[in-house]
Short mmCIF file of C-alpha atoms in Angstrom, two decimals:
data_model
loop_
_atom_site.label_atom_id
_atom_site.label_comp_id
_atom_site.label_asym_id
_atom_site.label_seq_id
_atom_site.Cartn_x
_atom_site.Cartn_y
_atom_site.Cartn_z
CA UNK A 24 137.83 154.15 108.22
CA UNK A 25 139.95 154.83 104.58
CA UNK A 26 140.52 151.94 102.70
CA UNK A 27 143.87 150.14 102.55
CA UNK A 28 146.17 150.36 99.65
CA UNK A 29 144.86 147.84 97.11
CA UNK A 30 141.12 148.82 98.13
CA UNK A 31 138.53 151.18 96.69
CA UNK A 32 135.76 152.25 98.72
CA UNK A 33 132.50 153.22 97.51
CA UNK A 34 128.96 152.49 98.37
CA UNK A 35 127.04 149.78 97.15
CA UNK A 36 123.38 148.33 97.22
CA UNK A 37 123.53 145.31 100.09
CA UNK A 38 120.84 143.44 97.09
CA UNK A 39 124.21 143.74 95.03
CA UNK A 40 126.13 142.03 97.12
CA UNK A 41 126.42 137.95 95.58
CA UNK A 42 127.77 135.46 98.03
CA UNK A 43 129.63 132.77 96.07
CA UNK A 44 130.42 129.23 97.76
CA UNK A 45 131.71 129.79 101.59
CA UNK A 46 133.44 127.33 103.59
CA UNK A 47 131.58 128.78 106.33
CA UNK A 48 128.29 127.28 106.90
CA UNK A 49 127.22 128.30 110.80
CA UNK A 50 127.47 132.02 111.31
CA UNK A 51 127.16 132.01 114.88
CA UNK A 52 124.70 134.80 116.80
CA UNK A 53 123.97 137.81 114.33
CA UNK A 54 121.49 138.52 116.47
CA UNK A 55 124.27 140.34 118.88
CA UNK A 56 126.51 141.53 115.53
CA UNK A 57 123.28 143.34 114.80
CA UNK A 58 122.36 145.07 117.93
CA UNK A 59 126.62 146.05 117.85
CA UNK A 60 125.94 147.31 114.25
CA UNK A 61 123.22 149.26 114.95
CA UNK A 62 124.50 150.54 118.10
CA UNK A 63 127.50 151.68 117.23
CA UNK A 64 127.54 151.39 113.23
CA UNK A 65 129.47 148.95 110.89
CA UNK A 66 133.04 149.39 112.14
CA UNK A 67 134.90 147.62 109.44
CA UNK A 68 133.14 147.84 105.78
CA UNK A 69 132.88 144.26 104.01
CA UNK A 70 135.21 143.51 101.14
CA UNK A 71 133.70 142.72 97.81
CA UNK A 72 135.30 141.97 94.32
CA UNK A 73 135.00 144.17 91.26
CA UNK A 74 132.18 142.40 90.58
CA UNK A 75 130.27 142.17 93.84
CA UNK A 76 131.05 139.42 95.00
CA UNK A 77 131.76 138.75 98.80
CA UNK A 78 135.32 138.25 100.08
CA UNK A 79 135.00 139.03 103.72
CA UNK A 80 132.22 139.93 106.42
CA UNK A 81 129.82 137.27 105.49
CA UNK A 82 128.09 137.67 109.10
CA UNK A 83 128.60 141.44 109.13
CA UNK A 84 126.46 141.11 105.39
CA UNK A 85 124.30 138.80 107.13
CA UNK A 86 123.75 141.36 109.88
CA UNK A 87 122.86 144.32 107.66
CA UNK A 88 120.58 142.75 106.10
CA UNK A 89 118.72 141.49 109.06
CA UNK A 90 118.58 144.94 110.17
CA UNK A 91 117.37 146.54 106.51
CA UNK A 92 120.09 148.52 105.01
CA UNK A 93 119.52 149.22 101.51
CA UNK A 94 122.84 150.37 101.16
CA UNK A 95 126.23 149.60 102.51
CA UNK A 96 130.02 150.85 102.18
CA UNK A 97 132.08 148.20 100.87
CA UNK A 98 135.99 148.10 100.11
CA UNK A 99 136.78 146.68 96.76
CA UNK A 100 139.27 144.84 96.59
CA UNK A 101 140.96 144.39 93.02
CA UNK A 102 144.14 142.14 93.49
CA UNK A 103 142.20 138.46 93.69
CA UNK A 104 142.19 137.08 90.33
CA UNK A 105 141.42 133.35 91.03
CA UNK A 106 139.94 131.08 93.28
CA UNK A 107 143.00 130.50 95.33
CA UNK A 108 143.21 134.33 96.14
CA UNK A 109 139.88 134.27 97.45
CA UNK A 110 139.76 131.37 99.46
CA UNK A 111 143.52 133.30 100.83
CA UNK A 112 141.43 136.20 101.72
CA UNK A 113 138.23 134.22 103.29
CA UNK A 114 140.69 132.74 105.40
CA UNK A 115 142.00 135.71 106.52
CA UNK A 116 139.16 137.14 107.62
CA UNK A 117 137.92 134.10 109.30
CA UNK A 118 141.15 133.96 111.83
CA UNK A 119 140.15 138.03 112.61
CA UNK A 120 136.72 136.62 112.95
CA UNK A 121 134.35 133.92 114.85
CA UNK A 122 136.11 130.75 114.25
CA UNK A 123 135.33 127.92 111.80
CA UNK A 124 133.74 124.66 113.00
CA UNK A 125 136.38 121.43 112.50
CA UNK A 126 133.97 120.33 109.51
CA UNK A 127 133.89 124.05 108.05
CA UNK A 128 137.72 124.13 108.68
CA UNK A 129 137.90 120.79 106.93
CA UNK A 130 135.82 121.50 103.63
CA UNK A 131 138.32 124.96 103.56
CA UNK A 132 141.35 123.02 104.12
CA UNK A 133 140.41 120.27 101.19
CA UNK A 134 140.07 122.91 98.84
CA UNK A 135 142.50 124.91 99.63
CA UNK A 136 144.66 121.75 99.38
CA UNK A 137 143.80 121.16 95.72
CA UNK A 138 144.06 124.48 94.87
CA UNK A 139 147.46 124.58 95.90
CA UNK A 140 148.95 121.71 94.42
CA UNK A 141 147.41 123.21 91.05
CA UNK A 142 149.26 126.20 91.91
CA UNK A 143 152.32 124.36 92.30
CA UNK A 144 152.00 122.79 89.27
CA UNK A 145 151.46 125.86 87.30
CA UNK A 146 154.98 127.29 89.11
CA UNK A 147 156.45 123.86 88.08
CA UNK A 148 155.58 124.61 84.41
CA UNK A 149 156.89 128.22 84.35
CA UNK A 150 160.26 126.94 85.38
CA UNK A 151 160.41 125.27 82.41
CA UNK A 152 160.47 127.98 79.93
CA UNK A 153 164.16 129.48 79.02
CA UNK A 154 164.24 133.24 80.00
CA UNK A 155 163.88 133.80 75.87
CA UNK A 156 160.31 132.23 75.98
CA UNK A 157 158.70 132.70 79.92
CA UNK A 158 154.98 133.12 80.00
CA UNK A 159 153.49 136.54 79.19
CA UNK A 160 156.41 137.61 76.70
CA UNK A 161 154.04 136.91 73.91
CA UNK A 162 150.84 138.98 75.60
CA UNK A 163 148.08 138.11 78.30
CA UNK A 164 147.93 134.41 79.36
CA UNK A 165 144.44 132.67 79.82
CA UNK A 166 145.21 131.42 83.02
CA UNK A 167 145.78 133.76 86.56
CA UNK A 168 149.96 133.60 87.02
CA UNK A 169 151.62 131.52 89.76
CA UNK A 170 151.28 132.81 92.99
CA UNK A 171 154.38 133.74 95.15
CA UNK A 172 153.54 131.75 97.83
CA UNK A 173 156.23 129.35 99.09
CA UNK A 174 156.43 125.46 97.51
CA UNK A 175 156.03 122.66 99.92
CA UNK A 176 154.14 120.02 100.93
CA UNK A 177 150.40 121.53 99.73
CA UNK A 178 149.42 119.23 102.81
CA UNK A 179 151.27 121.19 105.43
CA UNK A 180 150.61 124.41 103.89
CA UNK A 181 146.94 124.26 103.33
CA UNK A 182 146.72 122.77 107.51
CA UNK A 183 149.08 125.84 108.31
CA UNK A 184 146.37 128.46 106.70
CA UNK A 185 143.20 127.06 108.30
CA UNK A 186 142.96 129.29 111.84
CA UNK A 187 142.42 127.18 114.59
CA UNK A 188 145.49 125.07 114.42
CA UNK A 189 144.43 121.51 113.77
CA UNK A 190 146.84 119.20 112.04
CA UNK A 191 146.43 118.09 108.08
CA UNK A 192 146.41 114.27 109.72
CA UNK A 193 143.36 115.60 111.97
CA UNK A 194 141.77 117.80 109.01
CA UNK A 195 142.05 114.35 107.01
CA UNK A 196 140.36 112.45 109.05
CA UNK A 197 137.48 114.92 109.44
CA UNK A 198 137.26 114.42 105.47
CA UNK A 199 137.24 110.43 105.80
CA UNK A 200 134.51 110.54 107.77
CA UNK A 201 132.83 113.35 105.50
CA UNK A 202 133.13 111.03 102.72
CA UNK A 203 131.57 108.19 105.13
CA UNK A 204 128.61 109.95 105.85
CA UNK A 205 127.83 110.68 102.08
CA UNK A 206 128.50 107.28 100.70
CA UNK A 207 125.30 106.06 99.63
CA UNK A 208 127.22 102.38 99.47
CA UNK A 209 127.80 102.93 103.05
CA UNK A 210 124.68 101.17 105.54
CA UNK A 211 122.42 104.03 106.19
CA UNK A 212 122.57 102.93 110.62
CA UNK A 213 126.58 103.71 109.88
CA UNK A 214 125.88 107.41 108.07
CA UNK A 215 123.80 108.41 110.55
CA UNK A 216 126.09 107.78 113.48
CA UNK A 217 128.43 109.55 111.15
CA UNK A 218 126.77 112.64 110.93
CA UNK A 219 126.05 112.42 114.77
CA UNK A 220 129.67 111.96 115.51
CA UNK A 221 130.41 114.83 113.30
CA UNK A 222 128.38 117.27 114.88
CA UNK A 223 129.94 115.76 118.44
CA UNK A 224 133.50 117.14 116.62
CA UNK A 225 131.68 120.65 115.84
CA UNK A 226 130.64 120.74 119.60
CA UNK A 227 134.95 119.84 120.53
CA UNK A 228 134.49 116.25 120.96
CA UNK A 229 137.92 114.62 120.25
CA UNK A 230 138.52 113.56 116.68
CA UNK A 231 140.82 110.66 116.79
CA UNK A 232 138.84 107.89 118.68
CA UNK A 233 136.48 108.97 116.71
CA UNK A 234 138.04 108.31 113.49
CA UNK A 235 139.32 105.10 114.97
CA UNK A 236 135.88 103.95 116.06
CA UNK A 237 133.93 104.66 112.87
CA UNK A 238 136.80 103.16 110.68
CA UNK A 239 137.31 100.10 112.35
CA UNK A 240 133.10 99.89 112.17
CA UNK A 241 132.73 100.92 108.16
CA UNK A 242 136.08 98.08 107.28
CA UNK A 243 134.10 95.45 109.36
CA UNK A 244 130.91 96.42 107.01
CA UNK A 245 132.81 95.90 103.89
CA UNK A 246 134.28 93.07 104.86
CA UNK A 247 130.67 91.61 105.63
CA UNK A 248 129.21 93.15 102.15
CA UNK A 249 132.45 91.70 100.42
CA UNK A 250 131.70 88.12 102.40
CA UNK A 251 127.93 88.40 101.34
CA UNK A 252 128.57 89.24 97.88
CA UNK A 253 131.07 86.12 97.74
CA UNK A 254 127.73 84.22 98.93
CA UNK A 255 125.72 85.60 96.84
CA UNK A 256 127.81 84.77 93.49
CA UNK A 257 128.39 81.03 95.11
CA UNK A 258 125.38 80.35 95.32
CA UNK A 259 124.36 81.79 91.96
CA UNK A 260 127.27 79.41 90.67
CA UNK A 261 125.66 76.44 92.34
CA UNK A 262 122.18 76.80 91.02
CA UNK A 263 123.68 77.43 87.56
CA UNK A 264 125.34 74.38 87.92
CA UNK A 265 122.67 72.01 89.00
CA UNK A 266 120.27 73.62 86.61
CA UNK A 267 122.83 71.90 83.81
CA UNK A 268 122.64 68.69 85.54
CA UNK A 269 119.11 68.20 86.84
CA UNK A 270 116.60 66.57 84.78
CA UNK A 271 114.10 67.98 83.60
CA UNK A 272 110.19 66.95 84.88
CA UNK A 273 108.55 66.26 81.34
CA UNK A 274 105.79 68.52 81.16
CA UNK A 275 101.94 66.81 82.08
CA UNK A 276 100.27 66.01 79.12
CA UNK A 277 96.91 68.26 78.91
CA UNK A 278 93.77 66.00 78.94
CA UNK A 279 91.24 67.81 77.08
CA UNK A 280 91.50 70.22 74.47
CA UNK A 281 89.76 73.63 74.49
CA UNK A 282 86.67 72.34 73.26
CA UNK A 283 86.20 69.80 76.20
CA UNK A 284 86.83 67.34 73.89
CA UNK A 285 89.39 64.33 75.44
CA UNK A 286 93.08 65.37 74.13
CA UNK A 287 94.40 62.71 71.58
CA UNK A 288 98.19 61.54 72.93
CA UNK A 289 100.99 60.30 70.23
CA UNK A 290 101.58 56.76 70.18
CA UNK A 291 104.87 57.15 71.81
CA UNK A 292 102.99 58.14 75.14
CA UNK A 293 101.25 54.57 74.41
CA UNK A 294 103.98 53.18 74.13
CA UNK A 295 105.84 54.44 77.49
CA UNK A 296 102.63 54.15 79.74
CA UNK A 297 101.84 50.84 79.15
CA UNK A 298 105.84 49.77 79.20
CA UNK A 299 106.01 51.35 82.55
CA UNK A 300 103.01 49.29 83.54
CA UNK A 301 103.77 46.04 82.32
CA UNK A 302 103.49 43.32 85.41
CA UNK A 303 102.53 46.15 87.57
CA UNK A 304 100.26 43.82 89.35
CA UNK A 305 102.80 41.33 90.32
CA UNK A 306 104.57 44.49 92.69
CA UNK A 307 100.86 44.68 95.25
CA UNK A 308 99.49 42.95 97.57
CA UNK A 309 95.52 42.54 96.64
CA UNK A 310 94.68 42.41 100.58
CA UNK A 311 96.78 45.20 101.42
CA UNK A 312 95.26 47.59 98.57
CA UNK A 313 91.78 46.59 99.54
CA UNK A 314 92.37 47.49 103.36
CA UNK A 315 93.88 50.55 102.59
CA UNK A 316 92.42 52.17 99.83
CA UNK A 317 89.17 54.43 99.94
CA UNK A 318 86.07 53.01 97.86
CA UNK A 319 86.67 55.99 95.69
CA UNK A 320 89.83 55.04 95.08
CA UNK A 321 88.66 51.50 94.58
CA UNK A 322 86.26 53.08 92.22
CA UNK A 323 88.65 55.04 90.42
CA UNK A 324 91.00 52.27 89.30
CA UNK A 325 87.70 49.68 88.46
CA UNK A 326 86.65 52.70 86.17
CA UNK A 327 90.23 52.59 84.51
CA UNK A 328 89.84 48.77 84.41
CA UNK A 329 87.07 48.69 82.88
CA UNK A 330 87.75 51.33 80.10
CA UNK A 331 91.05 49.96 79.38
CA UNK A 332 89.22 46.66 78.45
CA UNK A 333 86.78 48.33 76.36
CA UNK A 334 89.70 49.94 74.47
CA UNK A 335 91.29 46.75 74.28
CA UNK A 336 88.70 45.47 72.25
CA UNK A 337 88.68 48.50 70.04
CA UNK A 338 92.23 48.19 69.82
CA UNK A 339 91.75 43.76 68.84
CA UNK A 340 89.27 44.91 66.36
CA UNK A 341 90.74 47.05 64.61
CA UNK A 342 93.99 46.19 64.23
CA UNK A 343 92.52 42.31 62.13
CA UNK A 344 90.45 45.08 59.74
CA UNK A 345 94.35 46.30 59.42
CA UNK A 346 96.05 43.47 58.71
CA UNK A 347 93.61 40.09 58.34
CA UNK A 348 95.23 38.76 61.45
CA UNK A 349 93.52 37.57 64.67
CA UNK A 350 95.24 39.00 68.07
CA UNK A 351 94.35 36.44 71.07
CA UNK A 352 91.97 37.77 73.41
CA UNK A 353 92.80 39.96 76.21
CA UNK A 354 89.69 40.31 77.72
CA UNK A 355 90.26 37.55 79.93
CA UNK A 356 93.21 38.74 81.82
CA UNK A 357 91.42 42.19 82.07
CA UNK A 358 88.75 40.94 84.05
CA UNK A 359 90.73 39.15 86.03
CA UNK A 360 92.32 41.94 87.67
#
């Protein structure tokens, strides 16, 4: 088969042969493109750019190789000069070809979508220039010129392109719940049936009540994450505010030192004890406490008793070597209790 006009044939190394980033992720049965291939030869070389990379026959390439060529004729084609041009002529020769899956047709279509309105922009910008000053009057631009295409609605246009027929609304969806299934904010239960439903799509399952289903599902989890985190800060609010307005539990005294030795308290600690306990024994009923109490509990507070009246007297003494004075005894009213 001679090349078309705008091709060069030649042969080329299949090693050679670089495939870039393809829309086209499941090539079907190469098994039977081989046996074909081998049967009857390769009936329609694959295209390659100047610089080897692959434009169109991704599953004949795929073929070849399974089979062992070395070498392979390939029609170069010269005329793409951008990214646009190629994805143009992938899409070509996937309508000749097996067809795209919806999510292969989708991830075309996206691109192809944003590659388009970038075209359109750069056709917007050469309409600006007078005819004294349009682009390329001053030498080679930087950028690859406008393409001819028609202007429109890049939605429309990029839909029209992708073989199979499916509407941009239906391609869009397909790319909502793409961008579901990726979204690592998304619950991981919800991504999975995600990527289930998508591969349901691949297999023809409708995409709309789809869409609808998995939509209405991932609003009523941000809703809930939006409601939780509105909990969350509440209740960080309320504990901020209480910590303001709670007192604080004064911090237990230590009783000993490191040593062993009994830990000596500041008078003010004197001073609050024994105002807390002044007439304590007025508020208990001596028949009641003896009833109820354990004998070491009993012991416990004649211990106290008995060392607070020793201290007493320690305190008496030395308090007249202080100041000359003679306190009354408190002995007494000690042992009474």
């Amino acid at each position: 088969m001679s090349a078309p006009s705008g091709f060069i044939e030649l042969e080329r190394t299949v090693a050679s042969i670089r495939v870039g980033r393809r829309h086209r992720t499941e090539l079907g049965d190469i098994d039977e493109l081989a046996a074909s291939i081998e049967r009857d030869g390769l009936l329609q070389p694959i295209t390659i750019t100047p610089d080897g990379v692959l434009v169109c026959g991704a599953r004949r390439l795929a073929a070849i190789t399974r089979l062992g060529w070395k070498k392979v004729n390939v029609w170069v084609r010269s005329g793409i000069s951008d990214r646009l041009g190629h994805l143009l002529a992938e899409q070509d020769d996937n309508a000749l070809h097996k067809p795209l899956t919806q999510t292969e047709a989708a991830a075309l279509y996206r691109e192809l979508k944003t590659l388009m309105a970038e075209d359109a922009e750069r056709r917007q910008a050469a309409t600006m220039f007078s005819s004294d000053h349009q682009p390329g009057a001053d030498g080679g631009g930087k950028f690859p010129p406008p393409s001819p295409g028609p202007r429109g609605k890049t939605r429309e246009q990029a839909a029209a392109m992708i073989p199979g027929g499916a509407s941009y609304k239906t391609l869009d969806k397909i790319g909502y719940l793409e961008h579901i299934a990726a979204d690592p904010a998304q619950p991981t239960e919800l991504r999975a049936h995600v990527t289930a439903e998508l591969a349901r799509i691949d297999a023809g399952a409708p995409v709309h009540p789809i869409y609808e289903s998995i939509r209405a599902t991932a609003t009523t989890a941000q809703d809930q994450r939006e409601t939780d985190l509105h909990q969350i800060a509440s209740d960080a609010l309320s504990r901020a505010k209480n910590s303001k307005t709670k007192k604080r539990t004064p911090r237990p005294i230590p009783s000993s030192d490191g040593g062993g030795e009994p830990m000596q308290y500041p008078v003010r600690a004197f001073v609050l004890t024994w105002g807390e306990l002044a007439d304590w024994w007025t508020h208990y009923d001596v028949d009641q406490l003896a009833a109820e109490l354990s004998d070491e509990q009993i012991e416990s507070f004649l211990s106290t008793v008995a060392g607070t009246g020793r201290f007493a007297d320690e305190l008496r003494a030395a308090h007249d070597r202080q100041t000359g004075s003679d306190l009354a005894p408190v002995r007494g009213h000690l042992r009474a209790l």
